[in-house]
Coordinates of C-alpha atoms in Angstrom, one line a residue:
M1299 CA 38.7 63.8 -152.7
T1300 CA 39.5 65.0 -149.2
T1301 CA 42.1 67.7 -148.9
A1302 CA 44.3 67.6 -145.8
P1303 CA 43.9 70.8 -143.7
V1304 CA 46.6 73.4 -143.6
S1305 CA 48.2 73.4 -140.1
D1306 CA 47.8 76.6 -138.1
L1307 CA 50.8 75.5 -136.0
A1308 CA 53.9 77.6 -135.8
I1309 CA 57.2 76.1 -134.6
V1310 CA 59.9 78.3 -133.0
Q1311 CA 63.0 77.7 -131.1
G1312 CA 63.3 78.8 -127.5
P1313 CA 63.9 80.9 -125.5
L1314 CA 60.4 82.5 -125.3
D1315 CA 60.1 86.1 -126.4
W1316 CA 57.0 87.5 -124.8
D1317 CA 56.8 90.5 -127.2
E1318 CA 56.9 88.2 -130.2
F1319 CA 54.5 85.8 -128.5
T1320 CA 51.8 88.4 -127.8
A1321 CA 52.1 90.0 -131.2
R1322 CA 52.0 86.8 -133.3
Y1323 CA 50.3 84.0 -131.3
W1324 CA 48.3 85.2 -128.3
D1325 CA 44.6 84.6 -129.1
R1326 CA 45.6 84.0 -132.8
R1327 CA 47.2 80.6 -133.5
P1328 CA 48.9 77.6 -131.8
V1329 CA 52.7 77.7 -131.4
L1330 CA 55.2 75.0 -130.4
I1331 CA 58.2 76.5 -128.6
K1332 CA 61.1 74.0 -128.7
A1333 CA 63.6 73.6 -125.8
L1334 CA 62.0 76.2 -123.5
H1335 CA 64.4 77.5 -120.9
P1336 CA 63.9 78.3 -118.1
A1337 CA 60.7 76.4 -117.5
P1338 CA 58.6 76.7 -114.3
F1339 CA 58.1 72.9 -113.8
E1340 CA 60.6 70.2 -112.9
L1341 CA 59.6 66.5 -113.1
R1342 CA 60.8 65.7 -109.6
E1343 CA 58.8 68.5 -108.0
V1344 CA 55.8 67.7 -110.2
F1345 CA 55.7 64.2 -108.8
A1346 CA 56.0 65.4 -105.2
A1347 CA 53.1 67.8 -105.8
A1348 CA 51.1 65.0 -107.4
A1349 CA 51.6 62.8 -104.4
L1350 CA 50.2 65.6 -102.1
A1351 CA 47.4 66.7 -104.4
A1352 CA 45.9 63.3 -105.1
R1353 CA 46.1 62.0 -101.6
P1354 CA 42.7 60.6 -100.7
P1355 CA 40.9 62.7 -98.0
G1356 CA 40.7 59.9 -95.4
S1357 CA 38.3 57.7 -97.4
Y1358 CA 38.1 55.5 -100.4
L1359 CA 36.3 58.2 -102.4
M1360 CA 37.9 60.3 -105.1
P1361 CA 39.4 63.5 -104.0
P1362 CA 37.4 66.4 -105.6
N1363 CA 40.4 67.8 -107.3
A1364 CA 41.5 64.6 -109.0
Q1365 CA 40.3 62.2 -111.7
F1366 CA 41.5 58.7 -112.6
A1367 CA 40.5 56.6 -115.6
V1368 CA 41.3 53.1 -116.6
G1369 CA 41.0 52.8 -120.4
R1370 CA 38.0 55.1 -121.2
F1371 CA 36.2 54.5 -117.9
Q1372 CA 36.4 57.1 -115.1
Q1373 CA 36.8 55.5 -111.7
S1374 CA 35.0 56.6 -108.6
E1375 CA 37.0 54.7 -105.9
P1376 CA 40.6 54.6 -107.1
A1377 CA 42.3 55.6 -103.8
N1378 CA 45.1 53.0 -104.1
W1379 CA 46.0 54.1 -107.6
F1380 CA 47.1 57.6 -106.8
P1381 CA 50.8 58.5 -106.6
R1382 CA 52.4 58.0 -103.1
A1383 CA 55.4 59.7 -101.7
E1384 CA 57.0 56.3 -101.2
D1385 CA 56.8 55.7 -105.0
G1386 CA 59.7 58.2 -105.2
T1387 CA 59.2 59.1 -108.9
F1388 CA 56.8 58.7 -111.8
D1389 CA 58.8 55.6 -112.8
G1390 CA 58.2 54.0 -109.4
Y1391 CA 54.5 55.0 -109.5
R1392 CA 54.1 53.4 -112.9
Q1393 CA 55.7 50.1 -111.8
R1394 CA 53.4 49.8 -108.8
L1395 CA 50.4 50.9 -110.8
D1396 CA 51.1 48.4 -113.6
A1397 CA 51.1 45.5 -111.1
E1398 CA 47.9 46.8 -109.4
L1399 CA 46.0 47.3 -112.7
A1400 CA 47.0 43.8 -113.8
A1401 CA 45.0 42.4 -110.9
F1402 CA 42.0 44.7 -111.7
S1403 CA 41.6 44.6 -115.5
K1404 CA 43.0 43.5 -118.8
E1405 CA 43.2 47.2 -119.6
R1406 CA 46.6 48.8 -118.7
R1407 CA 46.2 52.3 -120.1
Y1408 CA 45.3 54.8 -117.4
A1409 CA 44.9 58.6 -117.0
L1410 CA 45.6 60.7 -113.9
V1411 CA 44.3 64.3 -113.9
V1412 CA 44.9 66.7 -111.0
H1413 CA 43.2 70.1 -111.0
A1414 CA 44.2 73.2 -109.0
F1415 CA 47.7 71.7 -109.3
H1416 CA 49.6 74.9 -108.5
A1417 CA 48.4 74.9 -104.9
F1418 CA 50.5 71.9 -103.9
H1419 CA 54.1 73.0 -104.1
A1420 CA 55.4 76.4 -103.0
G1421 CA 58.6 76.5 -105.0
Q1422 CA 56.8 75.3 -108.2
W1423 CA 54.1 78.0 -107.6
E1424 CA 56.6 80.7 -107.2
R1425 CA 58.4 79.8 -110.5
E1426 CA 55.0 79.5 -112.3
R1427 CA 54.1 83.0 -111.1
A1428 CA 57.4 84.5 -112.2
F1429 CA 57.1 82.8 -115.6
F1430 CA 53.7 84.3 -116.4
E1431 CA 54.1 87.8 -114.9
P1432 CA 55.7 89.1 -118.2
L1433 CA 52.5 87.9 -120.0
W1434 CA 50.2 89.7 -117.5
E1435 CA 52.2 92.9 -118.0
R1436 CA 51.3 92.7 -121.7
T1437 CA 47.8 91.3 -121.6
G1438 CA 46.5 92.1 -118.1
L1439 CA 45.9 89.9 -115.1
P1440 CA 43.1 87.3 -115.6
L1441 CA 40.3 88.4 -113.3
S1442 CA 39.1 84.9 -112.4
G1443 CA 42.6 83.4 -112.3
A1444 CA 44.6 80.9 -114.3
I1445 CA 44.1 77.2 -113.7
T1446 CA 46.9 74.6 -113.5
T1447 CA 46.2 70.9 -114.3
L1448 CA 48.5 67.8 -114.3
F1449 CA 48.0 65.2 -117.0
H1450 CA 49.8 61.9 -116.6
G1451 CA 49.3 58.4 -118.0
S1452 CA 49.3 56.1 -120.9
Y1453 CA 45.8 56.9 -122.0
E1454 CA 44.8 56.5 -125.6
H1455 CA 43.4 60.0 -125.6
T1456 CA 42.1 62.7 -123.2
P1457 CA 39.3 61.0 -121.1
V1458 CA 36.7 63.6 -122.1
G1459 CA 37.5 63.3 -125.8
V1460 CA 37.5 66.2 -128.3
H1461 CA 36.4 69.4 -126.6
K1462 CA 36.8 73.2 -126.4
D1463 CA 37.7 75.1 -123.2
R1464 CA 37.1 78.7 -122.2
F1465 CA 40.9 78.8 -121.6
A1466 CA 43.9 79.6 -123.7
T1467 CA 46.3 76.8 -122.8
F1468 CA 50.0 76.5 -122.2
L1469 CA 51.1 72.8 -122.2
F1470 CA 54.5 72.1 -120.6
A1471 CA 55.8 68.7 -121.8
L1472 CA 57.8 66.9 -119.1
E1473 CA 58.3 63.3 -120.1
G1474 CA 57.0 60.8 -122.6
R1475 CA 55.6 61.3 -126.1
K1476 CA 52.3 63.0 -126.6
R1477 CA 50.3 64.4 -129.6
M1478 CA 47.8 67.2 -129.4
R1479 CA 45.2 67.2 -132.2
F1480 CA 43.3 70.4 -133.2
W1481 CA 40.3 71.5 -135.2
R1482 CA 39.7 75.2 -136.1
E1483 CA 36.0 74.7 -135.7
R1484 CA 33.7 72.1 -134.1
P1485 CA 34.1 69.0 -136.2
W1486 CA 30.6 67.5 -135.5
T1487 CA 27.1 68.7 -135.9
E1488 CA 25.4 66.7 -133.1
P1489 CA 24.2 68.8 -130.1
V1490 CA 26.9 67.6 -127.7
T1491 CA 29.9 69.4 -126.2
T1492 CA 32.4 66.5 -126.4
V1493 CA 33.0 63.5 -128.6
L1494 CA 34.9 60.3 -127.6
D1495 CA 35.0 58.6 -131.0
Y1496 CA 36.4 61.2 -133.3
R1497 CA 37.8 58.9 -136.0
P1498 CA 35.3 60.3 -138.6
H1499 CA 36.8 63.8 -138.1
L1500 CA 40.5 63.0 -138.3
A1501 CA 40.9 64.4 -141.8
A1502 CA 39.9 67.9 -140.7
S1503 CA 42.4 68.0 -137.9
F1504 CA 46.1 69.0 -137.6
T1505 CA 48.5 67.9 -134.9
A1506 CA 51.5 69.0 -132.7
E1507 CA 53.9 66.7 -131.0
P1508 CA 55.6 68.4 -128.1
E1509 CA 58.7 66.7 -126.7
P1510 CA 60.0 66.9 -123.1
G1511 CA 61.2 70.5 -122.5
D1512 CA 58.8 72.0 -125.1
L1513 CA 56.0 74.4 -124.6
L1514 CA 52.8 74.2 -126.7
Y1515 CA 50.3 77.1 -126.7
W1516 CA 46.8 77.1 -128.3
P1517 CA 44.0 79.8 -128.1
A1518 CA 40.7 79.1 -126.5
D1519 CA 38.7 78.8 -129.7
Y1520 CA 40.4 75.6 -130.9
Y1521 CA 38.8 72.2 -130.4
H1522 CA 41.4 69.7 -129.3
V1523 CA 42.2 66.3 -127.7
G1524 CA 45.4 64.8 -126.3
E1525 CA 46.7 61.5 -127.6
S1526 CA 49.5 59.1 -126.5
L1527 CA 51.9 58.2 -129.3
D1528 CA 52.6 54.8 -127.8
A1529 CA 51.6 52.8 -124.7
T1530 CA 54.2 54.4 -122.5
A1531 CA 53.1 57.1 -120.0
A1532 CA 53.5 60.8 -120.7
T1533 CA 53.4 63.7 -118.2
S1534 CA 52.5 67.3 -118.8
V1535 CA 51.3 70.3 -116.9
N1536 CA 48.7 72.6 -118.5
V1537 CA 48.1 76.2 -117.5
G1538 CA 44.8 77.6 -118.7
V1539 CA 44.1 81.4 -118.9
P1540 CA 40.3 82.3 -119.1
R1541 CA 39.5 84.0 -122.4
E1542 CA 35.8 83.1 -123.1
A1543 CA 32.4 82.7 -121.4
H1544 CA 33.1 84.3 -118.0
R1545 CA 30.0 84.0 -115.9
A1546 CA 29.1 86.3 -112.9
V1547 CA 28.6 83.2 -110.8
Y1548 CA 32.4 82.7 -110.8
D1549 CA 32.9 86.0 -109.1
V1550 CA 30.0 85.4 -106.7
D1551 CA 31.5 82.1 -105.6
D1552 CA 34.9 83.8 -105.1
L1553 CA 33.4 86.5 -102.9
L1554 CA 31.2 84.2 -100.8
L1555 CA 33.4 81.1 -100.6
G1556 CA 37.0 82.0 -101.6
K1557 CA 39.2 79.8 -103.6
A1558 CA 40.5 76.4 -102.4
P1559 CA 41.6 73.4 -104.5
D1560 CA 38.3 71.6 -103.8
A1561 CA 36.0 74.5 -104.4
M1562 CA 37.6 75.3 -107.8
V1563 CA 36.6 72.0 -109.2
D1564 CA 33.6 71.0 -107.0
P1565 CA 31.2 73.8 -106.1
D1566 CA 29.4 71.6 -103.6
A1567 CA 32.7 71.2 -101.7
G1568 CA 32.9 75.0 -101.4
L1569 CA 29.4 75.4 -100.2
V1570 CA 30.1 73.5 -97.0
R1571 CA 32.0 76.6 -95.8
L1572 CA 28.7 78.5 -95.5
P1573 CA 27.0 77.9 -92.1
A1574 CA 24.4 75.2 -92.1
A1575 CA 20.9 75.7 -90.9
T1576 CA 20.3 74.3 -87.4
A1577 CA 16.5 74.4 -87.5
P1578 CA 14.5 71.3 -88.5
L1579 CA 14.4 70.7 -92.2
S1580 CA 10.8 69.5 -92.1
V1581 CA 7.7 71.3 -90.7
P1582 CA 4.3 69.8 -89.7
E1583 CA 2.2 72.3 -91.7
P1584 CA 2.5 75.6 -93.7
P1585 CA 2.7 78.7 -91.4
T1586 CA -0.5 80.7 -91.3
D1587 CA 1.2 84.1 -90.9
G1588 CA 3.1 83.9 -94.2
A1589 CA 6.4 83.5 -92.5
L1590 CA 9.1 81.2 -93.8
P1591 CA 10.0 78.1 -92.0
E1592 CA 12.9 78.7 -89.5
A1593 CA 15.4 76.7 -91.6
L1594 CA 14.8 79.0 -94.6
E1595 CA 14.8 82.1 -92.3
Q1596 CA 18.3 81.0 -91.1
T1597 CA 19.5 80.5 -94.6
L1598 CA 18.1 83.9 -95.6
R1599 CA 19.9 85.6 -92.7
V1600 CA 23.2 84.0 -93.8
F1601 CA 23.0 85.6 -97.2
Q1602 CA 21.8 88.9 -95.7
E1603 CA 24.9 89.0 -93.7
Y1604 CA 27.0 88.6 -96.9
G1605 CA 25.0 91.5 -98.3
D1606 CA 26.0 93.9 -95.6
P1607 CA 27.9 96.8 -97.3
D1608 CA 30.7 97.0 -94.8
R1609 CA 31.3 93.3 -94.8
M1610 CA 31.3 93.0 -98.5
R1611 CA 33.6 96.0 -98.9
D1612 CA 36.0 94.3 -96.6
R1613 CA 35.6 91.0 -98.5
V1614 CA 36.1 92.6 -101.9
A1615 CA 39.3 94.3 -100.7
S1616 CA 40.6 91.0 -99.3
V1617 CA 39.8 89.0 -102.5
S1618 CA 41.4 91.7 -104.7
L1619 CA 44.6 91.8 -102.6
R1620 CA 44.8 88.0 -102.6
N1621 CA 44.4 87.8 -106.4
W1622 CA 46.9 90.6 -107.2
S1623 CA 49.5 89.4 -104.7
A1624 CA 49.2 85.8 -106.2
S1625 CA 49.5 87.2 -109.8
G1626 CA 46.2 85.4 -110.7
L1627 CA 47.4 81.9 -109.4
C1628 CA 44.9 81.2 -106.7
P1629 CA 44.6 79.3 -104.5
A1630 CA 48.2 79.7 -103.5
P1631 CA 50.0 77.0 -101.5
P1632 CA 49.0 77.2 -97.8
P1633 CA 51.1 79.3 -95.5
E1634 CA 53.7 77.8 -93.2
V1635 CA 53.3 77.8 -89.4
P1636 CA 54.4 81.3 -88.1
Q1637 CA 57.7 81.3 -86.1
P1638 CA 58.6 83.9 -83.5
L1639 CA 60.9 86.7 -84.6
D1640 CA 63.0 88.7 -82.1
D1641 CA 64.6 92.1 -82.5
G1642 CA 68.0 90.6 -83.3
T1643 CA 66.8 88.5 -86.3
A1644 CA 67.5 89.9 -89.7
V1645 CA 64.9 89.5 -92.5
R1646 CA 64.8 90.3 -96.2
A1647 CA 61.8 90.6 -98.4
R1648 CA 61.4 88.1 -101.2
A1649 CA 57.9 89.1 -102.5
R1650 CA 55.9 92.3 -102.7
V1651 CA 53.5 93.2 -100.0
L1652 CA 50.2 94.9 -100.9
Y1653 CA 47.9 96.7 -98.4
E1654 CA 44.5 98.3 -98.3
P1655 CA 42.5 100.1 -95.5
A1656 CA 39.4 98.1 -94.5
D1657 CA 36.8 98.9 -91.8
G1658 CA 39.1 100.6 -89.3
A1659 CA 42.0 98.2 -89.8
L1660 CA 44.6 97.4 -92.5
L1661 CA 44.7 94.4 -94.8
C1662 CA 48.2 93.2 -95.9
A1663 CA 48.7 90.6 -98.5
A1664 CA 51.6 88.6 -100.0
N1665 CA 51.8 85.5 -102.2
G1666 CA 48.0 85.0 -102.2
H1667 CA 47.4 85.3 -98.5
V1668 CA 45.9 88.2 -96.5
L1669 CA 46.3 89.3 -92.9
R1670 CA 44.3 91.9 -91.0
T1671 CA 46.4 94.1 -88.7
T1672 CA 45.4 96.9 -86.2
L1673 CA 48.5 98.9 -87.3
T1674 CA 47.6 102.1 -89.1
R1675 CA 48.6 102.9 -92.7
Q1676 CA 51.1 105.5 -91.4
Q1677 CA 52.7 102.9 -89.2
V1678 CA 52.9 100.2 -91.9
E1679 CA 54.1 102.2 -94.9
P1680 CA 57.6 103.0 -93.5
L1681 CA 58.1 99.4 -92.5
L1682 CA 57.1 98.1 -96.0
R1683 CA 59.2 100.7 -97.8
R1684 CA 62.2 99.5 -95.8
L1685 CA 61.5 95.9 -96.7
A1686 CA 61.0 96.8 -100.4
E1687 CA 64.7 97.7 -100.6
R1688 CA 65.2 93.9 -100.5
E1689 CA 68.2 94.3 -98.2
P1690 CA 68.6 92.4 -94.9
V1691 CA 67.3 94.4 -91.9
L1692 CA 67.0 93.7 -88.2
V1693 CA 63.4 93.2 -86.9
G1694 CA 64.3 95.7 -84.1
E1695 CA 65.3 98.3 -86.6
L1696 CA 62.0 97.8 -88.6
T1697 CA 59.9 98.4 -85.5
A1698 CA 62.0 101.0 -83.8
G1699 CA 60.0 103.9 -85.1
L1700 CA 56.7 102.6 -83.8
P1701 CA 55.1 103.4 -80.4
P1702 CA 56.1 100.6 -77.9
A1703 CA 52.5 99.4 -77.7
A1704 CA 52.4 98.8 -81.5
R1705 CA 55.7 96.8 -81.7
P1706 CA 54.2 93.4 -80.8
E1707 CA 51.6 93.8 -83.5
A1708 CA 54.3 94.7 -86.0
R1709 CA 56.2 91.6 -85.1
R1710 CA 53.1 89.5 -85.6
L1711 CA 52.7 91.1 -89.0
L1712 CA 56.3 90.2 -89.9
E1713 CA 55.9 86.6 -88.6
A1714 CA 52.8 86.3 -90.8
L1715 CA 54.6 87.6 -93.8
E1716 CA 57.4 85.1 -93.2
S1717 CA 54.8 82.3 -93.1
F1718 CA 53.4 83.6 -96.4
R1719 CA 57.0 83.1 -97.8
A1720 CA 57.2 86.9 -98.4
L1721 CA 60.2 87.2 -95.9
T1722 CA 63.3 85.1 -95.4
R1723 CA 65.7 85.2 -92.5
E1724 CA 69.2 86.4 -93.3
A1725 CA 72.6 86.3 -91.6
L1726 CA 74.0 89.8 -91.4
Q1727 CA 77.6 90.2 -92.5
P1728 CA 80.0 91.2 -89.7

């Protein structure tokens, strides 16, 4: 006789108490927090971000940060099946998609997965950062950054099947009905990392059924799979915090290439940012003097430049400032276009600004973006202290204590910080 497993799942009523969470559940057991409030994700904004994130890059090919499956089959050319701004909502998207899938296949179940999702909506990113900062205060900032993934669709189960991540996961349920199924240990013995047909292992599992507005957390060491409870579509956003199997290559990629939505999920996309060799890629015969072919020499010189101590010291400082100012949520949404600031404009800080000397200059960072300025530390510190008071102040007042020759550069710094969304313009009270 098979005995049903005892569920590890705890169920608590919101609001979320971070002290209780870290003491009882963090890295220990799954917990379902009912009626979470406030939550960082809103369905309307999630759809707007999905329409931007899954926009095909000018071709019929799959964007590197998105996946789309019909039934159990991953698609490689689904450009017409991504959300569009003109769909308006997920309801509008589903109605259009249902008609298009009917012309393509008898299968109507589908799955849309978007990676690096927090990079596509600034307001959503800011609320997500604010939501997780109390956790980082208790557990430490994740060195390689948290990941954010959108799951939407009527799929029977997660397209990859039962699997285990190196991430502890926070699932924010937004609409529809969804079940998460868990195993304490790997339920199969075959030498594979995922299983699509897991029916033989159901008896060893336990489940959680988050409803819209709920938050479900599970540690990294649980095997799991997401399931639809019916044929209607469900939408959730998952935030993963790395807890296991950190590899040095992740840090090397970050230092060499930086983080962008495509590079986070497709290493080949990131490599195109390294200079390409311009010498011929074929040679008529081996060199007689033992030298490398010129194409390989060029490649070697590229990596030698990255090994330069001064350059790497600057790069390490920039990466560190970016990660700290983004609270681990890299890549941040791109900056806005800088706008001119005159002395009579009042500004107020809305995010912290970090700085670090680097190679005769100063690096200033806010909201995951970094700027190099020729201002000295002694010139920047009084300006940033005044901004840190979070009260409106005139640009002319901020720059008044600087030498006249340094004021244009200070204005450029303020304009950049505004484009990073670290400053906002204010109307001074008469």
